Each structure stands twice: as C-alpha cells, then as structure tokens.
Amino acid sequence: MVTVLDNRDEAAKLRLRHPEKAHRPDTAASPPKPDWIRVRAPVGRGFEETRKIARSNKLVTVCEEAGCPNIGECWDKKHATFMIMGGICTRACSFCNVATGMPHALDESEPESVGRAVAKMGLNHVVITSVDRDDLADGGAEHFVRTIRAIRAAAPGTTIEILTPDFLRKPGALERVVEARPDVFNHNLETVPSKYLTVRPGARYFHSIRLLQQVKELDPTIFTKSGIMVGLGEERNEVLQLMDDLRSADVDFLTIGQYLQPTRKHHPVVRYVTPDEFKSFETVAMAKGFLVVSASPLTRSSHHAGEDFERLKAARLARLRAA
C-alpha cells in the first residue's frame, strides 16, 4: 500500500488542510488497493539529505504537498520536484491534496533559493511546478522566468522541466515563460473533458489543449508534455480521444497514472486500472505518434523525469534521421 508521511510542522498539522472541503459530505470509500500499488516507505540517507536541503532553503516540494507515492524512491536518488510560489493553491480541484486558500505574497528570494538547492543536489535535470496563482496578474509567469534564470546561473549544466498552471485569463503570461526557454514544458490535462466539472472545475479542457499547442507555435524546439490520471470514471474511448487531441497540439510526451484518493473529502477512486490496461494505453499512444509514453499505476508527471528527458532527445533524433 502507499505510505505518505506528514512532514509539516506541528502548527501546520493543527490547521485544517482543506477548509473548502470540510463541510462536504464524505465521498464513497475507494476500493481496497490491489497488490500492484505498492511502494517502499521513505527511508535512507538520500531521502534524509534531500529533505534537509529542501528544509534549509525553505523550499516547498510537490512530492510532500501532493502526497506523491514515489517520494521514497525519488528522494533517495536526490530527485525532487520543487513547487514554487508557496503551498497554497487558489483552486480546489477534487483530486488534489495541495491546500486551498488565499496564498501568501511571493517570496522574492525563492528563485535564488531554488537555484542554490539544484546546484547543491548536483541535479542533471530538475522539475519546477507551482500552485495555481489566480490572484496574480500574470498567474506567476514572471516568477517561473526568474526561477529558470536562477537555475541556469547556479547550475548551467542542469536541464529544466516546468510543470505549469494553465494561466487562464492571463494574457501574455505563456509567451513570457516560453521566452525563458525551458527544456520541457509540461501542463497536465489531468482527466478527460467529461470529468472536468467534478474533477477540475476551475480549468477549461480546450484552453489547456490550446496552451500546449501555443508552446510549439512559439518555440518548436521545446519538448511538450502532458499527463492524466485514470480510475476517475472515464471511459477508454475518452482516453483515446484525449490522446488524439494532444497529438493535434503536437505534444511529445504523455504520462498516464492511477488516481489515488487523498481523503474521503476528495473524489473517490472509481476503479483501479490494471497493469495490462496501462500497457495497452502505452502501446496505443506510441502508435498515435508520441515520442515517449509513460503509463503505469504509479506513473506521475515528474517520476523518472531525468531519464525520460534523455529518452525524449533520443526519440526526436531518431525520428529526424528517419524523415
């Protein structure tokens, strides 16, 4: 089974993590977890060193905030996904374990702190994500730009992957981020369009598709990436149509993982998708033209991101040679 450690300080533990969900009735209990969803508990020297670096630089990681089941494996290898702009999101998606509320003011020293942490960890590839910041005029675009630049200054050999919000109703925000030229631009669709009202109500499916398409129009050299969860009640044909929508936007990389319910206030798991079904999704997605596909019960957007970036480069080169 998945083990999630609550590493927040004692004051944070006393605060209600999801006040916007507190008065909702409990959802149906998820089915018992099958044998194929198993991870080892977070232990080891690498895990402790990664946590120490994050704490000493006062950084937030999505690994902890979202309760990622792969935290033990990734942190032991000194891989972490940094979540900039604080740990409070302005949206309340029913699948997400990140706290919702009015965020604090931006920490202007955060980009440099991230750069120092990346250099100290000696990362070849880093993933930077954020909460949604609908309260900011640019949705946090300039903070992404400053963070990318700080990493390039502190660790010039590190490749950078960003996992961004949708910058909904923030004109010019996307263009500003693309100008900073991250190596990989990731924006997750999360689920099929029929589930948006219950799973991702603050977002718009076709806006997200268009955002990914615009990245390629602005800079075709940047790899684009998107991911979804399954087990939320979607139909197989809906997932296949989503693949076609992403390919129409020239997205390079698709991730598909199993949704896991954080609490009874969150969307329930409708079913656990079998490993064979994940393998089938991978086979179909590759046939549709994605350069790289990662589909498994424990696949997450940033899991094995460094290795996957190398796969992306190799796949693009092979395709160009074959053309």
Short mmCIF file of N, CA, C and O in Angstrom, two decimals, residues 316-323:
data_model
loop_
_atom_site.label_atom_id
_atom_site.label_comp_id
_atom_site.label_asym_id
_atom_site.label_seq_id
_atom_site.Cartn_x
_atom_site.Cartn_y
_atom_site.Cartn_z
N ARG A 316 13.46 11.99 -30.54
CA ARG A 316 13.38 13.07 -31.54
C ARG A 316 14.48 12.91 -32.59
O ARG A 316 14.22 13.05 -33.80
N LEU A 317 15.68 12.62 -32.15
CA LEU A 317 16.78 12.43 -33.09
C LEU A 317 16.53 11.28 -34.04
O LEU A 317 16.79 11.39 -35.25
N ALA A 318 16.02 10.17 -33.50
CA ALA A 318 15.74 9.01 -34.34
C ALA A 318 14.66 9.34 -35.37
O ALA A 318 14.76 8.93 -36.54
N ARG A 319 13.66 10.12 -34.98
CA ARG A 319 12.59 10.48 -35.91
C ARG A 319 13.12 11.41 -37.02
O ARG A 319 12.74 11.29 -38.18
N LEU A 320 13.97 12.34 -36.62
CA LEU A 320 14.54 13.25 -37.62
C LEU A 320 15.41 12.52 -38.63
O LEU A 320 15.40 12.80 -39.82
N ARG A 321 16.17 11.53 -38.13
CA ARG A 321 17.02 10.74 -39.03
C ARG A 321 16.19 9.90 -39.99
O ARG A 321 16.61 9.63 -41.13
N ALA A 322 15.02 9.46 -39.51
CA ALA A 322 14.17 8.61 -40.34
C ALA A 322 13.36 9.40 -41.36
O ALA A 322 12.84 8.83 -42.33
N ALA A 323 13.26 10.70 -41.15
CA ALA A 323 12.43 11.54 -42.03
C ALA A 323 13.05 11.71 -43.41
O ALA A 323 14.26 11.68 -43.58
#
